[in-house]
Amino acid sequence: MPLPSLLGVFAHPDDESLLAGGVLARHHAGGARTAVVTATWAPDSRRAPELADALSVLGAGAPRLLGYGDARNPEAAPARPRLLDAPLDEAVGRLVAHIRSFRPDVVVGHDALGQLTGHPDHVRTHQITLLAVEAAALAHLHPDAGPPWQPSALYAATHPESGVGLLGPLLAGVGKAVLAVPDAYVTTSVDVTPWADVKWAAILAHRGEVARERALPGILARLAEADRDRIIRTEHFTRLTPGPTPGVQNRLTA
């Protein structure tokens, strides 16, 4: 049975590769349609070409940038409001348009904690994604965004307390928070070892972040290969909402 089509919704360029690069590569290799919506950074920003390169490596098509500003980096989209300041209904409507256009079986996004470091853009993107997945199915909401579409499942990329491993001291060592969820909160863990090389190549495509000492791509690039592989070869997810659609196979993995 073919793998379901997959739409990732993440806050920043590089989140897609770090959090779900293996699953995106796996679904593409299995013949599924894949794509990524990125909430922040403008199409003419310095990170947009790097995102395009990473998505090309993963087989996830062209960038779909909402173009909002980053909460912590004013160069992300100087002429646009920060994602945190944008009207909620506007941001939801723009994401609804992408969901209805791409018509994914499964949507994957951030968890409620904001992925280990609790970045406010991650948290806001999680909130927008929850609302947009529900709104996309309702014809009376955002009627100009296209015909309604109901994804069969929404998953949040996350990190269980038992799975933080080497990431904990690495992040703490550069002054970052380490937030993880109880193990019972994780519903799906995917061994992406066969696609780890593709995932790593996609991470490396974010060259500006690889060059930064405190950014996770840069931290990973300075690690021994064996340690890095241990970190990137498993991806964890929590199935959120909506529930199963009758007659529709609902799975993130085969």
Short mmCIF file of C-alpha atoms in Angstrom, two decimals:
data_model
loop_
_atom_site.label_atom_id
_atom_site.label_comp_id
_atom_site.label_asym_id
_atom_site.label_seq_id
_atom_site.Cartn_x
_atom_site.Cartn_y
_atom_site.Cartn_z
CA MET A 1 0.00 0.00 0.00
CA PRO A 2 1.46 3.42 -0.93
CA LEU A 3 2.47 5.83 1.80
CA PRO A 4 0.13 8.77 2.46
CA SER A 5 0.84 12.23 1.09
CA LEU A 6 2.52 14.44 3.66
CA LEU A 7 2.52 18.20 4.31
CA GLY A 8 4.96 19.57 6.85
CA VAL A 9 4.17 22.90 8.53
CA PHE A 10 7.12 24.40 10.38
CA ALA A 11 8.17 27.78 11.73
CA HIS A 12 11.63 28.30 10.22
CA PRO A 13 13.77 27.08 7.35
CA ASP A 14 15.69 24.05 8.73
CA ASP A 15 12.91 22.90 11.11
CA GLU A 16 11.58 20.61 8.39
CA SER A 17 14.94 18.88 7.96
CA LEU A 18 15.78 18.61 11.65
CA LEU A 19 12.38 17.43 12.88
CA ALA A 20 10.91 15.43 10.01
CA GLY A 21 13.57 15.20 7.30
CA GLY A 22 13.72 11.43 7.55
CA VAL A 23 9.97 10.95 7.32
CA LEU A 24 9.72 13.41 4.42
CA ALA A 25 12.52 11.57 2.58
CA ARG A 26 10.91 8.21 3.34
CA HIS A 27 7.51 9.23 2.00
CA HIS A 28 9.04 10.73 -1.13
CA ALA A 29 11.07 7.56 -1.73
CA GLY A 30 7.84 5.57 -1.31
CA GLY A 31 6.14 7.51 -4.09
CA ALA A 32 4.05 9.81 -1.90
CA ARG A 33 3.51 13.50 -2.57
CA THR A 34 5.31 15.68 -0.02
CA ALA A 35 5.54 19.42 0.59
CA VAL A 36 6.49 21.89 3.33
CA VAL A 37 4.96 25.19 4.43
CA THR A 38 7.35 27.50 6.32
CA ALA A 39 5.78 30.22 8.44
CA THR A 40 8.64 32.73 8.71
CA TRP A 41 11.28 34.32 6.47
CA ALA A 42 10.42 36.07 3.22
CA PRO A 43 10.84 34.55 -0.25
CA ASP A 44 13.60 37.10 -1.00
CA SER A 45 15.48 36.51 2.26
CA ARG A 46 18.90 34.86 2.50
CA ARG A 47 17.45 31.66 3.93
CA ALA A 48 14.95 31.04 1.15
CA PRO A 49 17.50 29.61 -1.35
CA GLU A 50 18.85 27.32 1.37
CA LEU A 51 15.33 26.11 2.09
CA ALA A 52 14.82 25.44 -1.61
CA ASP A 53 18.01 23.36 -1.68
CA ALA A 54 16.97 21.38 1.41
CA LEU A 55 13.50 20.64 0.03
CA SER A 56 15.02 19.55 -3.26
CA VAL A 57 17.20 17.05 -1.36
CA LEU A 58 14.15 15.75 0.51
CA GLY A 59 11.96 15.62 -2.61
CA ALA A 60 9.45 18.00 -1.05
CA GLY A 61 8.96 20.43 -3.93
CA ALA A 62 9.38 24.19 -3.95
CA PRO A 63 9.28 26.36 -0.79
CA ARG A 64 5.86 27.51 0.40
CA LEU A 65 6.72 30.51 2.55
CA LEU A 66 4.07 32.41 4.48
CA GLY A 67 6.69 35.16 4.74
CA TYR A 68 6.17 36.39 8.31
CA GLY A 69 8.96 37.79 10.42
CA ASP A 70 10.97 35.72 12.88
CA ALA A 71 10.37 36.59 16.56
CA ARG A 72 14.12 36.92 17.13
CA ASN A 73 15.58 37.98 13.80
CA PRO A 74 14.44 41.26 12.20
CA GLU A 75 16.12 40.46 8.87
CA ALA A 76 13.73 37.55 8.23
CA ALA A 77 11.01 39.69 6.64
CA PRO A 78 11.60 43.42 7.20
CA ALA A 79 8.44 44.53 5.39
CA ARG A 80 6.14 42.02 7.06
CA PRO A 81 4.83 41.61 10.63
CA ARG A 82 6.39 39.01 12.87
CA LEU A 83 4.48 35.75 13.00
CA LEU A 84 3.73 36.48 16.66
CA ASP A 85 2.16 39.83 15.73
CA ALA A 86 0.21 38.75 12.64
CA PRO A 87 -3.60 38.56 12.93
CA LEU A 88 -4.41 34.97 13.86
CA ASP A 89 -7.23 34.56 11.37
CA GLU A 90 -5.03 35.87 8.55
CA ALA A 91 -2.25 33.39 9.29
CA VAL A 92 -4.72 30.51 9.63
CA GLY A 93 -6.38 31.44 6.34
CA ARG A 94 -3.08 31.49 4.49
CA LEU A 95 -2.22 28.04 5.79
CA VAL A 96 -5.72 26.77 4.97
CA ALA A 97 -5.09 27.77 1.35
CA HIS A 98 -1.97 25.60 1.23
CA ILE A 99 -3.75 22.65 2.86
CA ARG A 100 -6.64 22.88 0.40
CA SER A 101 -4.32 23.30 -2.55
CA PHE A 102 -1.99 20.41 -1.68
CA ARG A 103 -4.71 18.13 -0.20
CA PRO A 104 -2.44 16.09 2.09
CA ASP A 105 -3.46 12.87 3.79
CA VAL A 106 -1.27 13.74 6.77
CA VAL A 107 -0.06 17.05 8.22
CA VAL A 108 3.05 17.16 10.44
CA GLY A 109 3.97 20.18 12.54
CA HIS A 110 5.42 21.38 15.83
CA ASP A 111 4.37 20.23 19.29
CA ALA A 112 2.80 22.45 21.94
CA LEU A 113 6.10 22.93 23.80
CA GLY A 114 7.84 24.38 20.76
CA GLN A 115 10.42 21.62 20.23
CA LEU A 116 12.99 21.35 23.00
CA THR A 117 13.95 25.03 23.07
CA GLY A 118 10.40 26.41 23.27
CA HIS A 119 10.94 28.94 20.48
CA PRO A 120 7.85 31.23 20.39
CA ASP A 121 7.57 30.87 16.60
CA HIS A 122 7.35 27.08 17.02
CA VAL A 123 4.58 27.45 19.59
CA ARG A 124 2.66 29.90 17.41
CA THR A 125 3.01 27.70 14.34
CA HIS A 126 1.65 24.76 16.34
CA GLN A 127 -1.40 26.81 17.30
CA ILE A 128 -1.99 28.02 13.75
CA THR A 129 -1.65 24.50 12.37
CA LEU A 130 -4.21 23.09 14.79
CA LEU A 131 -6.74 25.71 13.74
CA ALA A 132 -5.97 25.48 10.03
CA VAL A 133 -6.32 21.68 9.83
CA GLU A 134 -9.80 21.94 11.30
CA ALA A 135 -10.78 25.02 9.29
CA ALA A 136 -9.59 23.50 6.00
CA ALA A 137 -12.43 20.97 6.17
CA LEU A 138 -15.18 23.55 6.73
CA ALA A 139 -16.47 25.23 3.58
CA HIS A 140 -17.87 28.22 5.46
CA LEU A 141 -14.45 29.11 6.87
CA HIS A 142 -12.06 30.92 4.53
CA PRO A 143 -14.26 30.31 1.48
CA ASP A 144 -11.79 32.10 -0.82
CA ALA A 145 -9.02 29.61 0.06
CA GLY A 146 -10.33 26.83 -2.19
CA PRO A 147 -12.60 23.80 -1.85
CA PRO A 148 -12.61 22.20 1.61
CA TRP A 149 -10.21 19.37 2.40
CA GLN A 150 -9.93 17.19 5.51
CA PRO A 151 -6.51 15.65 6.25
CA SER A 152 -6.90 12.23 7.81
CA ALA A 153 -4.39 12.92 10.59
CA LEU A 154 -2.28 15.62 12.22
CA TYR A 155 0.99 14.70 13.92
CA ALA A 156 3.25 16.86 16.09
CA ALA A 157 6.99 16.28 15.88
CA THR A 158 8.23 16.01 19.45
CA HIS A 159 10.95 14.72 21.78
CA PRO A 160 10.25 12.22 24.58
CA GLU A 161 12.06 12.67 27.88
CA SER A 162 13.83 9.33 27.41
CA GLY A 163 14.89 10.24 23.88
CA VAL A 164 16.60 13.59 24.42
CA GLY A 165 19.94 11.83 24.89
CA LEU A 166 22.93 13.79 23.64
CA LEU A 167 20.80 16.75 22.64
CA GLY A 168 20.21 17.72 26.26
CA PRO A 169 23.78 18.61 27.23
CA LEU A 170 24.51 19.98 23.75
CA LEU A 171 21.67 22.50 23.95
CA ALA A 172 22.27 23.30 27.60
CA GLY A 173 25.91 23.92 26.73
CA VAL A 174 24.94 26.84 24.49
CA GLY A 175 22.43 28.25 26.98
CA LYS A 176 19.25 26.85 25.44
CA ALA A 177 16.26 25.32 27.18
CA VAL A 178 15.62 21.60 26.94
CA LEU A 179 11.89 20.85 26.91
CA ALA A 180 10.62 17.32 26.34
CA VAL A 181 7.30 15.52 26.70
CA PRO A 182 6.50 12.45 28.85
CA ASP A 183 7.22 9.25 26.96
CA ALA A 184 3.53 8.29 27.06
CA TYR A 185 2.74 11.38 24.97
CA VAL A 186 4.62 9.95 21.98
CA THR A 187 2.43 7.80 19.74
CA THR A 188 4.83 7.15 16.85
CA SER A 189 8.61 6.75 16.69
CA VAL A 190 10.15 6.27 13.26
CA ASP A 191 13.56 4.77 12.60
CA VAL A 192 14.78 6.81 9.63
CA THR A 193 18.24 5.25 9.48
CA PRO A 194 17.86 4.31 5.76
CA TRP A 195 17.23 7.99 4.99
CA ALA A 196 19.66 9.51 7.50
CA ASP A 197 22.15 10.48 4.78
CA VAL A 198 19.42 12.32 2.88
CA LYS A 199 18.25 14.02 6.07
CA TRP A 200 21.80 15.11 6.91
CA ALA A 201 22.33 16.48 3.40
CA ALA A 202 19.13 18.51 3.78
CA ILE A 203 20.30 19.88 7.14
CA LEU A 204 23.65 20.85 5.59
CA ALA A 205 21.79 22.74 2.85
CA HIS A 206 20.93 25.32 5.52
CA ARG A 207 24.44 26.69 5.23
CA GLY A 208 23.89 29.83 7.28
CA GLU A 209 22.68 27.82 10.26
CA VAL A 210 25.50 25.27 9.92
CA ALA A 211 27.94 28.16 10.28
CA ARG A 212 26.36 29.36 13.53
CA GLU A 213 27.71 27.93 16.77
CA ARG A 214 24.44 28.06 18.73
CA ALA A 215 22.14 26.84 15.95
CA LEU A 216 21.33 23.12 16.00
CA PRO A 217 22.67 22.47 12.47
CA GLY A 218 25.97 24.01 13.55
CA ILE A 219 26.02 21.99 16.76
CA LEU A 220 25.38 18.78 14.83
CA ALA A 221 28.03 19.61 12.23
CA ARG A 222 30.70 19.78 14.96
CA LEU A 223 29.82 16.37 16.40
CA ALA A 224 31.48 13.06 15.68
CA GLU A 225 29.60 11.27 12.92
CA ALA A 226 28.51 8.39 15.18
CA ASP A 227 27.01 10.79 17.76
CA ARG A 228 25.28 12.82 15.09
CA ASP A 229 23.76 9.71 13.53
CA ARG A 230 22.41 8.63 16.91
CA ILE A 231 20.62 11.97 17.21
CA ILE A 232 19.10 12.21 13.73
CA ARG A 233 18.15 8.60 13.00
CA THR A 234 14.94 8.52 15.06
CA GLU A 235 12.00 10.92 14.74
CA HIS A 236 9.20 11.05 17.29
CA PHE A 237 5.62 12.19 16.80
CA THR A 238 2.35 12.55 18.66
CA ARG A 239 -0.88 12.02 16.80
CA LEU A 240 -3.21 14.91 17.60
CA THR A 241 -6.35 15.66 15.66
CA PRO A 242 -8.60 14.96 13.79
CA GLY A 243 -9.60 11.36 14.36
CA PRO A 244 -9.65 8.69 11.67
CA THR A 245 -11.85 9.26 8.65
CA PRO A 246 -13.96 6.16 7.95
CA GLY A 247 -12.53 4.16 5.07
CA VAL A 248 -9.25 6.08 4.99
CA GLN A 249 -6.00 4.39 5.95
CA ASN A 250 -4.39 6.49 8.65
CA ARG A 251 -0.65 6.11 9.17
CA LEU A 252 2.57 8.00 9.22
CA THR A 253 4.59 4.86 8.50
CA ALA A 254 3.99 1.59 6.70
#
